[in-house]
Short mmCIF file of C-alpha atoms in Angstrom, two decimals:
data_model
loop_
_atom_site.label_atom_id
_atom_site.label_comp_id
_atom_site.label_asym_id
_atom_site.label_seq_id
_atom_site.Cartn_x
_atom_site.Cartn_y
_atom_site.Cartn_z
CA MET P 1 2.88 9.34 44.40
CA GLN P 2 1.09 6.27 44.95
CA GLN P 3 4.18 3.81 46.63
CA THR P 4 4.00 0.87 43.96
CA ASP P 5 5.85 -3.20 44.95
CA ASN P 6 7.52 -1.54 41.45
CA HIS P 7 8.28 1.73 43.52
CA TYR P 8 11.72 2.15 45.00
CA ASP P 9 14.17 4.49 47.15
CA LEU P 10 16.97 3.16 44.69
CA ILE P 11 17.50 1.03 41.71
CA ILE P 12 21.51 0.51 41.49
CA VAL P 13 22.27 -1.15 38.26
CA GLY P 14 25.28 -3.31 38.69
CA GLY P 15 25.39 -6.27 41.02
CA GLY P 16 29.40 -6.50 41.20
CA PRO P 17 31.64 -5.42 43.96
CA ALA P 18 30.30 -1.48 44.18
CA GLY P 19 26.57 -2.33 43.52
CA ALA P 20 25.93 -5.03 46.02
CA THR P 21 28.57 -2.99 47.89
CA LEU P 22 26.45 -0.41 47.83
CA ALA P 23 23.06 -2.17 49.19
CA TRP P 24 25.05 -3.70 51.96
CA GLY P 25 26.44 -0.08 53.48
CA LEU P 26 23.03 0.75 53.59
CA ARG P 27 21.29 -1.38 55.53
CA ASN P 28 19.24 -0.83 58.41
CA SER P 29 19.03 2.66 57.03
CA GLY P 30 15.60 2.07 55.27
CA LYS P 31 16.24 2.33 52.23
CA ARG P 32 14.07 0.11 49.54
CA ILE P 33 16.89 -1.12 47.10
CA LEU P 34 16.65 -2.75 44.02
CA ILE P 35 20.08 -3.66 41.80
CA ILE P 36 19.77 -4.96 37.87
CA ASP P 37 21.86 -6.99 36.55
CA LYS P 38 21.62 -8.52 32.89
CA ALA P 39 23.88 -11.54 34.10
CA ARG P 40 22.75 -14.42 35.85
CA PHE P 41 25.18 -15.32 39.50
CA PRO P 42 27.04 -16.45 39.95
CA ARG P 43 28.76 -15.35 37.05
CA ASP P 44 31.88 -15.43 34.37
CA LYS P 45 33.86 -12.26 35.13
CA THR P 46 37.75 -11.27 33.68
CA CYS P 47 39.55 -10.28 36.56
CA ALA P 48 43.32 -11.04 38.08
CA GLY P 49 41.26 -11.05 41.65
CA TRP P 50 43.55 -9.91 44.38
CA VAL P 51 41.84 -7.82 47.06
CA THR P 52 43.77 -6.04 50.07
CA PRO P 53 43.69 -6.38 53.47
CA ALA P 54 42.51 -2.42 53.66
CA VAL P 55 39.18 -5.09 51.00
CA ILE P 56 38.64 -7.41 53.64
CA GLU P 57 38.55 -5.32 56.67
CA SER P 58 36.28 -2.96 54.57
CA LEU P 59 33.70 -4.83 53.42
CA GLY P 60 33.63 -6.51 57.44
CA LEU P 61 34.84 -9.88 55.69
CA ASP P 62 34.77 -13.52 57.86
CA ILE P 63 37.96 -14.78 55.89
CA GLU P 64 37.27 -18.53 57.45
CA ASP P 65 33.61 -18.19 56.79
CA TYR P 66 34.80 -17.14 53.15
CA ARG P 67 36.73 -19.94 52.49
CA LYS P 68 35.50 -22.63 53.55
CA ASP P 69 34.12 -22.90 49.86
CA ARG P 70 35.59 -20.45 47.62
CA ILE P 71 39.54 -19.87 47.12
CA LEU P 72 41.00 -17.56 48.98
CA GLN P 73 45.10 -17.43 47.93
CA PRO P 74 46.80 -16.13 50.67
CA ILE P 75 50.19 -13.49 48.90
CA THR P 76 53.30 -13.07 50.62
CA GLY P 77 55.23 -11.58 47.25
CA PHE P 78 55.80 -10.78 44.49
CA ARG P 79 57.73 -11.21 41.42
CA ILE P 80 58.82 -8.28 39.70
CA GLY P 81 59.99 -7.22 36.42
CA MET P 82 60.64 -6.32 33.28
CA MET P 83 60.10 -7.73 30.41
CA GLY P 84 62.94 -9.47 28.29
CA GLN P 85 64.88 -9.27 31.31
CA PRO P 86 64.83 -11.29 34.85
CA ALA P 87 61.77 -10.90 37.48
CA VAL P 88 62.56 -9.50 41.08
CA ASP P 89 61.10 -12.08 43.71
CA ASN P 90 60.33 -10.85 46.92
CA ASN P 91 58.86 -11.92 49.51
CA HIS P 92 56.53 -9.45 52.48
CA GLY P 93 57.04 -12.35 55.59
CA THR P 94 54.77 -15.05 57.11
CA SER P 95 51.47 -12.53 57.12
CA PRO P 96 49.46 -12.05 53.56
CA VAL P 97 49.58 -8.82 51.85
CA SER P 98 47.01 -9.82 49.75
CA TYR P 99 44.41 -12.36 48.85
CA GLY P 100 43.53 -14.19 44.93
CA ILE P 101 40.08 -14.73 45.11
CA ARG P 102 37.71 -16.02 41.66
CA ARG P 103 34.88 -12.96 40.62
CA CYS P 104 32.81 -15.27 40.13
CA GLU P 105 33.26 -16.00 43.79
CA PHE P 106 33.64 -13.20 45.47
CA ASP P 107 30.87 -11.04 43.21
CA ASP P 108 28.06 -14.24 44.23
CA TYR P 109 29.39 -13.89 47.82
CA LEU P 110 29.25 -9.94 48.57
CA LEU P 111 25.63 -10.29 46.28
CA SER P 112 24.21 -12.57 48.38
CA ARG P 113 24.84 -11.76 51.90
CA VAL P 114 22.82 -8.17 50.76
CA ASP P 115 18.69 -8.81 51.65
CA VAL P 116 17.29 -6.13 48.73
CA ASP P 117 15.22 -6.87 45.50
CA LYS P 118 17.18 -8.02 42.29
CA VAL P 119 16.26 -8.59 39.05
CA LEU P 120 19.09 -10.99 37.64
CA ASP P 121 19.52 -12.27 34.17
CA THR P 122 18.20 -8.78 32.84
CA PRO P 123 19.73 -5.95 30.69
CA VAL P 124 18.53 -2.71 30.89
CA LYS P 125 16.61 -1.21 27.92
CA THR P 126 14.94 1.84 28.39
CA ILE P 127 15.30 4.53 31.06
CA THR P 128 13.45 7.37 31.34
CA ARG P 129 12.72 10.34 33.72
CA ASP P 130 9.49 11.13 34.68
CA GLY P 131 9.24 13.90 37.39
CA ASP P 132 10.71 12.85 39.99
CA ASN P 133 11.55 9.48 39.28
CA TRP P 134 13.78 6.89 36.70
CA THR P 135 12.12 4.28 35.30
CA ILE P 136 13.63 1.50 34.34
CA ASN P 137 12.40 -0.66 30.62
CA GLY P 138 9.62 0.68 31.61
CA GLN P 139 8.60 -1.29 35.04
CA TRP P 140 10.51 -0.05 38.06
CA GLN P 141 11.32 3.16 39.71
CA ALA P 142 13.20 5.31 42.43
CA PRO P 143 14.34 8.98 42.32
CA LEU P 144 17.79 8.53 42.19
CA LEU P 145 19.34 5.67 40.63
CA VAL P 146 22.91 4.50 40.70
CA GLY P 147 25.40 3.23 38.22
CA ALA P 148 27.11 0.35 39.25
CA GLY P 149 28.01 -1.08 35.57
CA GLY P 150 30.83 -1.18 34.65
CA HIS P 151 33.03 0.87 31.69
CA PHE P 152 29.19 0.21 29.46
CA CYS P 153 26.93 1.08 32.64
CA PRO P 154 24.00 2.03 30.92
CA VAL P 155 23.15 4.92 33.43
CA ALA P 156 26.81 6.87 32.38
CA ARG P 157 25.84 7.01 28.98
CA GLU P 158 22.41 8.51 30.51
CA LEU P 159 24.37 11.32 32.04
CA GLY P 160 25.91 11.29 28.41
CA GLU P 161 29.37 9.72 29.66
CA GLY P 162 30.65 5.92 28.27
CA PRO P 163 32.75 4.76 25.70
CA GLY P 164 33.78 7.31 23.08
CA SER P 165 36.40 8.93 21.40
CA HIS P 166 37.12 10.60 24.42
CA GLU P 167 38.09 8.42 26.64
CA THR P 168 41.33 6.42 26.86
CA ALA P 169 40.67 3.48 27.76
CA VAL P 170 43.30 0.66 29.43
CA THR P 171 42.23 -2.54 27.10
CA ALA P 172 42.70 -6.20 28.94
CA LYS P 173 43.35 -9.34 27.65
CA GLU P 174 42.72 -12.66 30.24
CA ILE P 175 41.63 -16.28 30.31
CA GLU P 176 41.42 -17.95 33.66
CA PHE P 177 41.40 -22.04 34.58
CA GLU P 178 41.30 -24.70 36.27
CA MET P 179 44.53 -27.34 35.68
CA THR P 180 44.55 -30.42 35.06
CA ASP P 181 47.10 -32.56 37.55
CA ALA P 182 49.29 -32.22 34.41
CA GLN P 183 49.70 -28.33 33.77
CA ALA P 184 49.58 -27.90 37.88
CA SER P 185 52.70 -30.00 38.08
CA LEU P 186 54.31 -28.85 35.67
CA CYS P 187 53.37 -25.05 36.75
CA ARG P 188 56.00 -22.64 37.53
CA ALA P 189 54.33 -19.75 39.31
CA GLN P 190 53.29 -20.27 42.85
CA GLY P 191 50.29 -18.70 43.96
CA GLU P 192 51.84 -16.78 47.42
CA GLN P 193 53.62 -14.83 44.65
CA PRO P 194 52.12 -13.63 42.04
CA GLU P 195 53.88 -12.15 38.94
CA LEU P 196 53.82 -8.68 36.87
CA TRP P 197 55.68 -8.13 34.02
CA PHE P 198 55.99 -4.58 32.44
CA CYS P 199 56.00 -4.22 28.85
CA ARG P 200 58.78 -2.84 27.67
CA ASP P 201 56.98 0.96 26.74
CA LEU P 202 55.53 1.27 30.35
CA LYS P 203 52.74 1.67 28.34
CA GLY P 204 50.88 -1.75 30.36
CA TYR P 205 51.51 -5.18 31.78
CA ALA P 206 50.74 -8.52 32.22
CA TRP P 207 50.34 -11.29 35.06
CA VAL P 208 50.55 -14.36 35.54
CA PHE P 209 48.33 -15.04 38.73
CA ARG P 210 47.29 -18.70 40.47
CA LYS P 211 45.10 -19.26 42.76
CA GLY P 212 45.27 -23.17 44.42
CA ASN P 213 45.00 -24.53 40.90
CA PHE P 214 43.39 -22.26 39.68
CA LEU P 215 45.35 -19.59 37.14
CA ASN P 216 44.83 -16.48 35.16
CA ILE P 217 46.87 -15.13 32.87
CA GLY P 218 45.98 -11.51 31.41
CA LEU P 219 47.30 -8.45 29.10
CA GLY P 220 46.90 -4.98 29.97
CA ARG P 221 47.25 -1.88 28.19
CA GLU P 222 46.18 2.33 27.90
CA ASP P 223 47.28 2.27 24.12
CA ASN P 224 45.75 -1.02 22.56
CA HIS P 225 47.18 -1.21 19.33
CA LYS P 226 48.19 -4.17 18.36
CA LEU P 227 47.24 -5.59 22.28
CA SER P 228 46.66 -8.77 21.02
CA ASP P 229 50.70 -8.95 19.62
CA HIS P 230 51.62 -8.07 23.03
CA LEU P 231 49.65 -10.73 24.74
CA ASN P 232 50.48 -13.66 22.22
CA ALA P 233 54.09 -12.71 22.85
CA PHE P 234 54.37 -12.59 26.55
CA VAL P 235 52.28 -16.16 26.85
CA ASP P 236 55.46 -17.51 24.37
CA ASP P 237 58.30 -16.24 27.00
CA MET P 238 56.29 -17.75 29.71
CA LYS P 239 55.93 -21.20 28.34
CA GLN P 240 59.11 -21.23 27.38
CA GLN P 241 60.20 -20.35 30.67
CA GLY P 242 57.89 -22.76 31.68
CA ARG P 243 56.08 -20.86 34.25
CA ILE P 244 52.59 -21.68 32.67
CA PRO P 245 51.61 -24.64 31.27
CA ASP P 246 51.80 -25.03 26.77
CA ASP P 247 48.68 -25.90 26.46
CA LEU P 248 46.14 -23.21 27.27
CA PRO P 249 42.70 -23.76 27.41
CA GLY P 250 39.69 -21.85 25.13
CA ARG P 251 40.10 -18.07 24.54
CA PHE P 252 41.38 -14.95 26.20
CA LYS P 253 38.77 -13.07 26.87
CA GLY P 254 38.84 -8.86 26.76
CA HIS P 255 37.21 -5.91 28.79
CA ALA P 256 37.57 -2.43 29.49
CA TYR P 257 38.10 0.33 32.56
CA LEU P 258 39.16 4.06 32.96
CA LEU P 259 42.41 4.66 35.28
CA TYR P 260 41.11 7.14 37.78
CA ALA P 261 43.53 10.00 36.44
CA HIS P 262 42.61 10.03 33.09
CA ALA P 263 38.97 10.06 33.28
CA ASP P 264 36.97 12.32 33.38
CA ARG P 265 32.86 10.82 34.04
CA GLN P 266 30.72 13.41 35.68
CA LEU P 267 29.58 11.67 38.67
CA VAL P 268 26.80 12.98 39.84
CA ASP P 269 23.51 14.84 39.06
CA ASP P 270 20.49 15.31 39.69
CA GLY P 271 19.22 11.92 41.15
CA ILE P 272 21.80 10.26 39.06
CA MET P 273 25.49 8.90 40.75
CA LEU P 274 28.23 6.40 39.18
CA ILE P 275 30.42 4.56 41.41
CA GLY P 276 33.70 1.75 41.03
CA ASP P 277 33.91 1.04 37.05
CA ALA P 278 31.26 3.40 35.89
CA ALA P 279 32.51 6.45 37.05
CA GLY P 280 36.75 5.50 36.30
CA LEU P 281 37.82 5.23 40.00
CA ALA P 282 40.37 1.93 38.47
CA TYR P 283 43.84 3.09 40.01
CA THR P 284 46.48 4.76 38.11
CA GLN P 285 49.46 3.02 38.98
CA SER P 286 48.46 -0.73 38.66
CA GLY P 287 45.02 -0.42 37.24
CA GLU P 288 43.16 -2.09 40.05
CA GLY P 289 39.14 -1.73 40.83
CA ILE P 290 37.92 -3.98 43.10
CA ARG P 291 38.92 -1.54 45.70
CA PRO P 292 38.39 1.93 44.64
CA ALA P 293 34.23 -0.29 43.55
CA ILE P 294 34.14 -0.61 47.68
CA GLU P 295 34.77 2.49 48.65
CA SER P 296 33.04 4.59 46.11
CA ALA P 297 29.78 2.30 46.85
CA LEU P 298 30.77 3.34 50.45
CA LEU P 299 31.76 7.03 50.17
CA ALA P 300 28.27 6.98 47.96
CA ALA P 301 26.73 5.11 50.84
CA GLY P 302 27.19 7.99 53.37
CA THR P 303 26.22 10.44 51.75
CA ILE P 304 22.52 8.29 50.44
CA ARG P 305 22.16 8.09 53.95
CA ARG P 306 22.43 11.82 55.05
CA ALA P 307 21.40 13.82 52.48
CA PRO P 308 17.41 15.30 52.39
CA ASP P 309 17.14 15.15 48.52
CA PHE P 310 18.11 13.70 45.85
CA SER P 311 19.29 16.95 43.64
CA ALA P 312 22.07 17.37 42.34
CA GLN P 313 23.65 19.56 44.58
CA ASN P 314 23.31 17.29 47.81
CA LEU P 315 25.02 14.00 45.18
CA GLN P 316 27.68 16.19 44.90
CA ARG P 317 29.09 15.64 48.56
CA TYR P 318 29.84 12.35 46.94
CA GLY P 319 31.97 13.74 44.93
CA GLU P 320 34.04 16.13 46.86
CA ALA P 321 34.46 12.96 49.46
CA ILE P 322 35.88 10.90 46.05
CA ALA P 323 38.34 13.57 45.51
CA ASP P 324 39.03 14.12 49.54
CA ARG P 325 39.41 9.91 48.85
CA PHE P 326 41.51 9.73 45.36
CA GLY P 327 42.89 13.17 44.60
CA ARG P 328 41.78 15.89 42.29
CA ARG P 329 41.62 14.54 38.78
CA ALA P 330 42.77 17.82 37.23
CA LEU P 331 45.94 17.70 39.47
CA ASP P 332 46.58 14.71 38.70
CA HIS P 333 46.24 14.22 34.84
CA GLY P 334 48.85 13.03 32.82
CA ASN P 335 49.61 10.67 29.46
CA GLY P 336 50.78 7.34 29.35
CA TRP P 337 49.73 4.16 31.71
CA GLN P 338 50.52 3.98 35.18
CA LEU P 339 53.38 5.56 35.72
CA PRO P 340 55.04 9.15 36.32
CA ASP P 341 56.93 10.01 34.16
CA TRP P 342 60.60 10.41 36.01
CA VAL P 343 59.77 6.66 36.05
CA LYS P 344 60.10 7.15 31.95
CA SER P 345 63.52 6.72 31.16
CA SER P 346 66.10 5.04 30.79
CA VAL P 347 66.70 4.80 34.28
CA ALA P 348 63.22 2.76 34.34
CA SER P 349 65.17 -0.57 33.21
CA GLY P 350 67.48 -0.74 36.41
CA LEU P 351 64.26 0.61 38.28
CA MET P 352 63.15 -2.41 37.75
CA ARG P 353 65.66 -4.88 38.47
CA SER P 354 66.05 -2.78 41.87
CA HIS P 355 64.79 -4.63 45.01
CA TRP P 356 63.87 -2.46 46.75
CA PHE P 357 61.69 -0.49 44.63
CA THR P 358 60.38 -3.21 43.03
CA ARG P 359 58.96 -3.63 47.29
CA LYS P 360 58.94 -0.45 48.06
CA VAL P 361 57.65 1.47 45.15
CA VAL P 362 56.04 -1.20 42.92
CA THR P 363 54.22 -3.12 45.75
CA GLU P 364 53.14 -1.86 49.23
CA LYS P 365 52.70 2.13 47.25
CA TRP P 366 51.67 1.49 43.56
CA PHE P 367 49.80 -2.28 43.81
CA LEU P 368 48.78 -2.84 47.84
CA HIS P 369 48.53 1.12 48.76
CA THR P 370 50.20 -0.08 52.20
CA ASP P 371 50.24 3.52 53.44
CA VAL P 372 46.72 3.81 53.57
CA PRO P 373 44.29 2.95 55.61
CA ALA P 374 40.64 0.60 55.49
CA LEU P 375 37.99 2.73 54.46
CA LYS P 376 35.30 2.00 57.30
CA ALA P 377 31.52 1.33 56.47
CA ALA P 378 28.49 4.64 57.92
CA VAL P 379 26.08 2.40 59.92
#
């Protein structure tokens, strides 16, 4: 087939952290890449927004360069509790164990550093298969199509996947805004110590996260029944405690994602792959999606570099790499949110008052994954 300006080696649908990292992971590969996204960047993206040192290392980020014109809030501790009982304050020392970022800045930074063709502010309206190539919107073609467009990714729908009755998704609502001087002076939440508050039925948790003068508040549950009621009760309690300002601006925005152990999305087929939230890779224990998105993109890049063609058989190496990195889903299925069954008992309330448990298990194991080394990009 004759090559045209609209013909690429691969098309990535979604320019967020997963899609941008895949393009970065394929730098110097000789691949001609197109990224398509329905949003114009910088974009407004709802997300609590923190990244661990492992993510910084995997992305090869220069921290000093990043923080010149962007928020990079060092995190040295966590305040963790169960709603309705006192919180536990844990200090992890002077070195940051994580960093707070604003997704509008972080996503734009990752996308802007990749030198590939980009078509932004353009929704995917049609996906067709023409011989060995995929055609997007009747215009752009490639033999490989990668879905990186989040939970509602149109490429996932092409695989017969996507939101439906067979999927139990986490639904979250949150808000992020810049506080006025008056709000900031009254807000007791500390930037270096995000707050995590678990629902009493352990089907979700809420957070309060300050990044400089920006404040992010939200709540997510795998059981989204009366989600707004849970959120409103939490917000009212935080206001009464003086943790957050009384006058919150705007409305809380919602989004959805799948927890890894509770998702069963197909990851590959002939000429097609899913990465990040499109593949349902958020950590089961915490709901974090950024590190799994970054790592899945790097694993996908390694598979694409080595694949002699984009048959399902060759692309399945990516599925095997995901299972090796995150565990096999068939072994991890369970009921409920992010906590193991042994925690969901009468001992949970006591555990959430324990400095050892909230630090060693909740923070270091479930949220920071300090026992898992950073995944390095293959060049």
